[in-house]
Amino acid sequence: RSEIDYLVCNNEATLLWMVNLGCIDINPWNSRILTPDRPDFIAIDLDPSDDEGKTNRPKLIETAMAAREYCDRKKLKAFAKTSGKTGMHFFIPCSGFDTRTCRAMAEQICHAIHIMVPGASTSENSISSRSGKVYVDPSQNDYADTLASVYSVRPYHQPTVSAPLEWKEVNATLDPSAFTIKNMLSRIIKKGDLFKDISDKTIIARNNRILSQSDL
């Protein structure tokens, strides 16, 4: 077929229907059905090169801290979460930019983060060329590419969850595998929804002004 049909999950009933079909992890687009070429955020994917992530966890944290430092320096508001496996995701809310522009800005941001911690990170796409470093990946901003949704369970050897994080949790003690379906509900009750402001218009407007500058 020349066309692909995509499911739109925009209510609880559809979500439960997907779960009943056996969908474990849920990977939404970065955009909405009315504006598919206008992402709601720029996504930065930090991907350790080893399967379990344990060997490269210190490098993951070092790279994540560099991402935080970069956003702080640029005054960008970003939202952090675990990938649900061994990596981390950062979302920078925005609006009005097309997919190609978001990909270009993501490349600039990823390059800047890599330059800050060249010993821990890499911009090499090939796994064989990563030399045990964390890949700072801008490619998830391509049209129709997806990342695991926040709170999504992952099909892994243990039921880990893509968990939103407070910035203070991004430190040397962070263990992405510690967030599972067994403790996620109690975490949400305790901390609330840490991604609740990702669509805040004030945050988006401020990020747009910064992203529109040429010195990312």
mmCIF file of C-alpha atoms in Angstrom:
data_model
loop_
_atom_site.group_PDB
_atom_site.id
_atom_site.type_symbol
_atom_site.label_atom_id
_atom_site.label_comp_id
_atom_site.label_asym_id
_atom_site.label_seq_id
_atom_site.Cartn_x
_atom_site.Cartn_y
_atom_site.Cartn_z
ATOM 1 C CA ARG A 1 0.000 0.000 0.000
ATOM 2 C CA SER A 2 1.132 3.535 -0.721
ATOM 3 C CA GLU A 3 -0.609 4.863 2.392
ATOM 4 C CA ILE A 4 -0.376 3.880 6.032
ATOM 5 C CA ASP A 5 -3.290 4.104 8.453
ATOM 6 C CA TYR A 6 -2.369 5.367 11.932
ATOM 7 C CA LEU A 7 -4.434 4.972 15.071
ATOM 8 C CA VAL A 8 -5.393 8.174 16.876
ATOM 9 C CA CYS A 9 -5.466 7.529 20.618
ATOM 10 C CA ASN A 10 -7.070 10.571 22.206
ATOM 11 C CA ASN A 11 -9.204 9.125 24.995
ATOM 12 C CA GLU A 12 -9.132 6.505 27.729
ATOM 13 C CA ALA A 13 -11.317 4.011 25.865
ATOM 14 C CA THR A 14 -8.935 3.915 22.891
ATOM 15 C CA LEU A 15 -5.944 3.580 25.194
ATOM 16 C CA LEU A 16 -7.540 0.579 26.918
ATOM 17 C CA TRP A 17 -8.403 -0.899 23.517
ATOM 18 C CA MET A 18 -4.747 -0.639 22.484
ATOM 19 C CA VAL A 19 -3.642 -2.320 25.693
ATOM 20 C CA ASN A 20 -6.174 -5.083 25.116
ATOM 21 C CA LEU A 21 -4.679 -5.670 21.660
ATOM 22 C CA GLY A 22 -1.331 -6.288 23.317
ATOM 23 C CA CYS A 23 0.341 -2.918 22.756
ATOM 24 C CA ILE A 24 2.944 -2.694 25.504
ATOM 25 C CA ASP A 25 4.901 0.433 24.706
ATOM 26 C CA ILE A 26 3.122 3.374 23.088
ATOM 27 C CA ASN A 27 5.066 5.577 20.692
ATOM 28 C CA PRO A 28 3.210 8.720 19.591
ATOM 29 C CA TRP A 29 4.302 11.202 16.957
ATOM 30 C CA ASN A 30 5.836 14.528 17.989
ATOM 31 C CA SER A 31 2.949 16.348 16.296
ATOM 32 C CA ARG A 32 -0.857 16.389 16.081
ATOM 33 C CA ILE A 33 -3.256 15.188 13.397
ATOM 34 C CA LEU A 34 -4.187 18.717 12.269
ATOM 35 C CA THR A 35 -0.547 19.810 11.971
ATOM 36 C CA PRO A 36 1.493 16.649 11.297
ATOM 37 C CA ASP A 37 4.475 18.640 9.998
ATOM 38 C CA ARG A 38 4.552 21.008 13.006
ATOM 39 C CA PRO A 39 6.029 19.168 16.023
ATOM 40 C CA ASP A 40 5.020 20.094 19.563
ATOM 41 C CA PHE A 41 8.590 19.715 20.774
ATOM 42 C CA ILE A 42 12.177 19.001 19.815
ATOM 43 C CA ALA A 43 13.284 15.602 21.081
ATOM 44 C CA ILE A 44 16.825 14.772 22.192
ATOM 45 C CA ASP A 45 17.565 11.060 22.645
ATOM 46 C CA LEU A 46 20.528 9.938 24.758
ATOM 47 C CA ASP A 47 21.306 6.359 23.789
ATOM 48 C CA PRO A 48 23.998 4.321 25.605
ATOM 49 C CA SER A 49 25.773 1.858 23.344
ATOM 50 C CA ASP A 50 25.712 -1.155 25.669
ATOM 51 C CA ASP A 51 22.555 -3.259 25.977
ATOM 52 C CA GLU A 52 22.105 -3.055 29.728
ATOM 53 C CA GLY A 53 23.281 0.535 30.092
ATOM 54 C CA LYS A 54 25.189 -0.252 33.294
ATOM 55 C CA THR A 55 28.669 0.173 31.846
ATOM 56 C CA ASN A 56 27.805 3.494 30.273
ATOM 57 C CA ARG A 57 25.553 4.816 33.044
ATOM 58 C CA PRO A 58 28.163 7.315 34.335
ATOM 59 C CA LYS A 59 28.599 8.586 30.778
ATOM 60 C CA LEU A 60 24.814 8.779 30.377
ATOM 61 C CA ILE A 61 24.526 10.918 33.511
ATOM 62 C CA GLU A 62 27.450 13.105 32.437
ATOM 63 C CA THR A 63 25.822 13.685 29.048
ATOM 64 C CA ALA A 64 22.422 14.326 30.630
ATOM 65 C CA MET A 65 23.951 16.878 32.979
ATOM 66 C CA ALA A 66 25.540 18.568 29.971
ATOM 67 C CA ALA A 67 22.111 18.696 28.330
ATOM 68 C CA ARG A 68 20.726 20.333 31.449
ATOM 69 C CA GLU A 69 23.598 22.820 31.567
ATOM 70 C CA TYR A 70 23.067 23.653 27.904
ATOM 71 C CA CYS A 71 19.339 24.300 28.393
ATOM 72 C CA ASP A 72 20.009 26.380 31.503
ATOM 73 C CA ARG A 73 22.584 28.472 29.683
ATOM 74 C CA LYS A 74 20.240 29.062 26.744
ATOM 75 C CA LYS A 75 17.280 29.543 29.114
ATOM 76 C CA LEU A 76 15.370 26.794 27.317
ATOM 77 C CA LYS A 77 12.726 24.943 29.296
ATOM 78 C CA ALA A 78 13.149 21.211 28.741
ATOM 79 C CA PHE A 79 11.414 18.178 30.219
ATOM 80 C CA ALA A 80 13.463 15.083 31.060
ATOM 81 C CA LYS A 81 12.443 11.449 31.313
ATOM 82 C CA THR A 82 13.981 8.018 31.206
ATOM 83 C CA SER A 83 13.533 6.154 27.944
ATOM 84 C CA GLY A 84 12.129 3.194 29.843
ATOM 85 C CA LYS A 85 15.196 1.145 28.982
ATOM 86 C CA THR A 86 18.765 2.385 29.390
ATOM 87 C CA GLY A 87 18.662 5.888 27.917
ATOM 88 C CA MET A 88 17.049 9.263 28.467
ATOM 89 C CA HIS A 89 14.865 11.663 26.497
ATOM 90 C CA PHE A 90 14.650 15.450 26.636
ATOM 91 C CA PHE A 91 11.689 17.335 25.196
ATOM 92 C CA ILE A 92 11.912 21.043 24.382
ATOM 93 C CA PRO A 93 8.349 22.364 23.821
ATOM 94 C CA CYS A 94 7.888 24.592 20.783
ATOM 95 C CA SER A 95 5.360 25.480 18.081
ATOM 96 C CA GLY A 96 5.217 26.777 14.536
ATOM 97 C CA PHE A 97 8.420 25.144 13.292
ATOM 98 C CA ASP A 98 8.202 22.503 10.570
ATOM 99 C CA THR A 99 9.792 19.068 10.880
ATOM 100 C CA ARG A 100 12.862 19.962 8.831
ATOM 101 C CA THR A 101 13.559 23.021 10.991
ATOM 102 C CA CYS A 102 13.123 21.054 14.224
ATOM 103 C CA ARG A 103 15.529 18.393 12.938
ATOM 104 C CA ALA A 104 18.085 21.079 12.057
ATOM 105 C CA MET A 105 17.778 22.704 15.484
ATOM 106 C CA ALA A 106 18.051 19.293 17.162
ATOM 107 C CA GLU A 107 21.281 18.652 15.272
ATOM 108 C CA GLN A 108 22.715 21.939 16.527
ATOM 109 C CA ILE A 109 21.667 21.208 20.104
ATOM 110 C CA CYS A 110 22.997 17.638 20.020
ATOM 111 C CA HIS A 111 26.299 18.825 18.576
ATOM 112 C CA ALA A 112 26.628 21.476 21.301
ATOM 113 C CA ILE A 113 25.934 18.887 24.017
ATOM 114 C CA HIS A 114 28.479 16.493 22.527
ATOM 115 C CA ILE A 115 31.133 19.230 22.398
ATOM 116 C CA MET A 116 30.594 19.836 26.118
ATOM 117 C CA VAL A 117 31.345 16.195 27.021
ATOM 118 C CA PRO A 118 33.314 14.651 24.130
ATOM 119 C CA GLY A 119 34.732 11.948 26.372
ATOM 120 C CA ALA A 120 31.295 10.638 27.321
ATOM 121 C CA SER A 121 29.241 11.237 24.179
ATOM 122 C CA THR A 122 29.374 10.804 20.431
ATOM 123 C CA SER A 123 27.572 12.082 17.373
ATOM 124 C CA GLU A 124 28.372 8.910 15.403
ATOM 125 C CA ASN A 125 25.232 7.075 14.310
ATOM 126 C CA SER A 126 26.873 3.703 13.718
ATOM 127 C CA ILE A 127 26.970 1.540 16.858
ATOM 128 C CA SER A 128 30.356 0.153 15.809
ATOM 129 C CA SER A 129 31.752 3.700 15.768
ATOM 130 C CA ARG A 130 30.498 4.790 19.177
ATOM 131 C CA SER A 131 33.384 3.349 21.205
ATOM 132 C CA GLY A 132 31.264 2.778 24.302
ATOM 133 C CA LYS A 133 29.951 6.331 24.375
ATOM 134 C CA VAL A 134 26.449 7.793 24.605
ATOM 135 C CA TYR A 135 24.938 8.672 21.254
ATOM 136 C CA VAL A 136 23.319 12.128 21.301
ATOM 137 C CA ASP A 137 20.639 11.441 18.718
ATOM 138 C CA PRO A 138 18.702 14.144 16.804
ATOM 139 C CA SER A 139 17.091 11.724 14.333
ATOM 140 C CA GLN A 140 13.905 11.163 16.333
ATOM 141 C CA ASN A 141 12.759 14.544 15.024
ATOM 142 C CA ASP A 142 12.288 13.186 11.508
ATOM 143 C CA TYR A 143 8.761 13.080 10.115
ATOM 144 C CA ALA A 144 6.783 10.135 11.581
ATOM 145 C CA ASP A 145 9.667 9.011 13.804
ATOM 146 C CA THR A 146 8.591 8.291 17.360
ATOM 147 C CA LEU A 147 9.801 7.889 20.924
ATOM 148 C CA ALA A 148 8.171 6.016 23.784
ATOM 149 C CA SER A 149 5.481 8.083 25.440
ATOM 150 C CA VAL A 150 5.940 9.348 28.950
ATOM 151 C CA TYR A 151 4.663 6.675 31.400
ATOM 152 C CA SER A 152 4.852 4.027 28.672
ATOM 153 C CA VAL A 153 5.773 0.519 29.799
ATOM 154 C CA ARG A 154 8.538 -1.039 27.684
ATOM 155 C CA PRO A 155 8.739 -4.602 26.358
ATOM 156 C CA TYR A 156 11.839 -5.480 28.333
ATOM 157 C CA HIS A 157 12.995 -8.339 30.563
ATOM 158 C CA GLN A 158 11.505 -6.345 33.441
ATOM 159 C CA PRO A 159 8.436 -4.045 33.241
ATOM 160 C CA THR A 160 10.276 -0.729 33.205
ATOM 161 C CA VAL A 161 8.474 2.547 32.552
ATOM 162 C CA SER A 162 9.480 5.727 30.735
ATOM 163 C CA ALA A 163 9.430 7.968 33.786
ATOM 164 C CA PRO A 164 9.376 11.789 33.905
ATOM 165 C CA LEU A 165 12.112 13.218 36.082
ATOM 166 C CA GLU A 166 12.748 16.247 38.210
ATOM 167 C CA TRP A 167 16.016 17.856 37.192
ATOM 168 C CA LYS A 168 17.456 17.235 40.650
ATOM 169 C CA GLU A 169 17.007 13.503 40.015
ATOM 170 C CA VAL A 170 19.393 13.651 37.053
ATOM 171 C CA ASN A 171 22.505 12.893 39.080
ATOM 172 C CA ALA A 172 25.027 10.150 39.726
ATOM 173 C CA THR A 173 22.493 8.014 41.617
ATOM 174 C CA LEU A 174 19.968 7.887 38.765
ATOM 175 C CA ASP A 175 19.109 4.346 37.655
ATOM 176 C CA PRO A 176 16.664 4.295 34.703
ATOM 177 C CA SER A 177 15.818 0.655 35.421
ATOM 178 C CA ALA A 178 14.452 1.562 38.866
ATOM 179 C CA PHE A 179 11.166 2.902 37.449
ATOM 180 C CA THR A 180 8.702 0.054 36.904
ATOM 181 C CA ILE A 181 4.968 -0.628 36.827
ATOM 182 C CA LYS A 182 5.269 -1.687 40.452
ATOM 183 C CA ASN A 183 6.289 1.747 41.738
ATOM 184 C CA MET A 184 5.106 4.202 39.077
ATOM 185 C CA LEU A 185 1.628 4.812 40.501
ATOM 186 C CA SER A 186 2.968 5.634 43.955
ATOM 187 C CA ARG A 187 5.542 7.929 42.345
ATOM 188 C CA ILE A 188 2.820 9.823 40.470
ATOM 189 C CA ILE A 189 0.768 10.143 43.650
ATOM 190 C CA LYS A 190 3.811 11.541 45.456
ATOM 191 C CA LYS A 191 5.219 13.858 42.768
ATOM 192 C CA GLY A 192 2.251 14.547 40.496
ATOM 193 C CA ASP A 193 2.526 14.642 36.715
ATOM 194 C CA LEU A 194 5.963 16.123 36.027
ATOM 195 C CA PHE A 195 5.043 16.603 32.357
ATOM 196 C CA LYS A 196 1.822 18.511 33.008
ATOM 197 C CA ASP A 197 3.312 21.835 31.837
ATOM 198 C CA ILE A 198 4.795 20.575 28.568
ATOM 199 C CA SER A 199 1.986 22.300 26.645
ATOM 200 C CA ASP A 200 2.086 25.506 28.684
ATOM 201 C CA LYS A 201 1.761 28.424 26.255
ATOM 202 C CA THR A 202 4.112 30.674 28.228
ATOM 203 C CA ILE A 203 6.866 28.051 28.171
ATOM 204 C CA ILE A 204 6.335 27.422 24.462
ATOM 205 C CA ALA A 205 6.424 31.139 23.617
ATOM 206 C CA ARG A 206 9.676 31.638 25.559
ATOM 207 C CA ASN A 207 11.289 28.605 23.939
ATOM 208 C CA ASN A 208 10.159 29.794 20.500
ATOM 209 C CA ARG A 209 11.915 33.122 20.979
ATOM 210 C CA ILE A 210 15.153 31.393 21.949
ATOM 211 C CA LEU A 211 14.962 28.732 19.249
ATOM 212 C CA SER A 212 14.392 31.422 16.623
ATOM 213 C CA GLN A 213 17.831 32.840 17.358
ATOM 214 C CA SER A 214 20.702 31.671 15.195
ATOM 215 C CA ASP A 215 23.244 30.860 17.919
ATOM 216 C CA LEU A 216 21.953 27.566 19.273
#
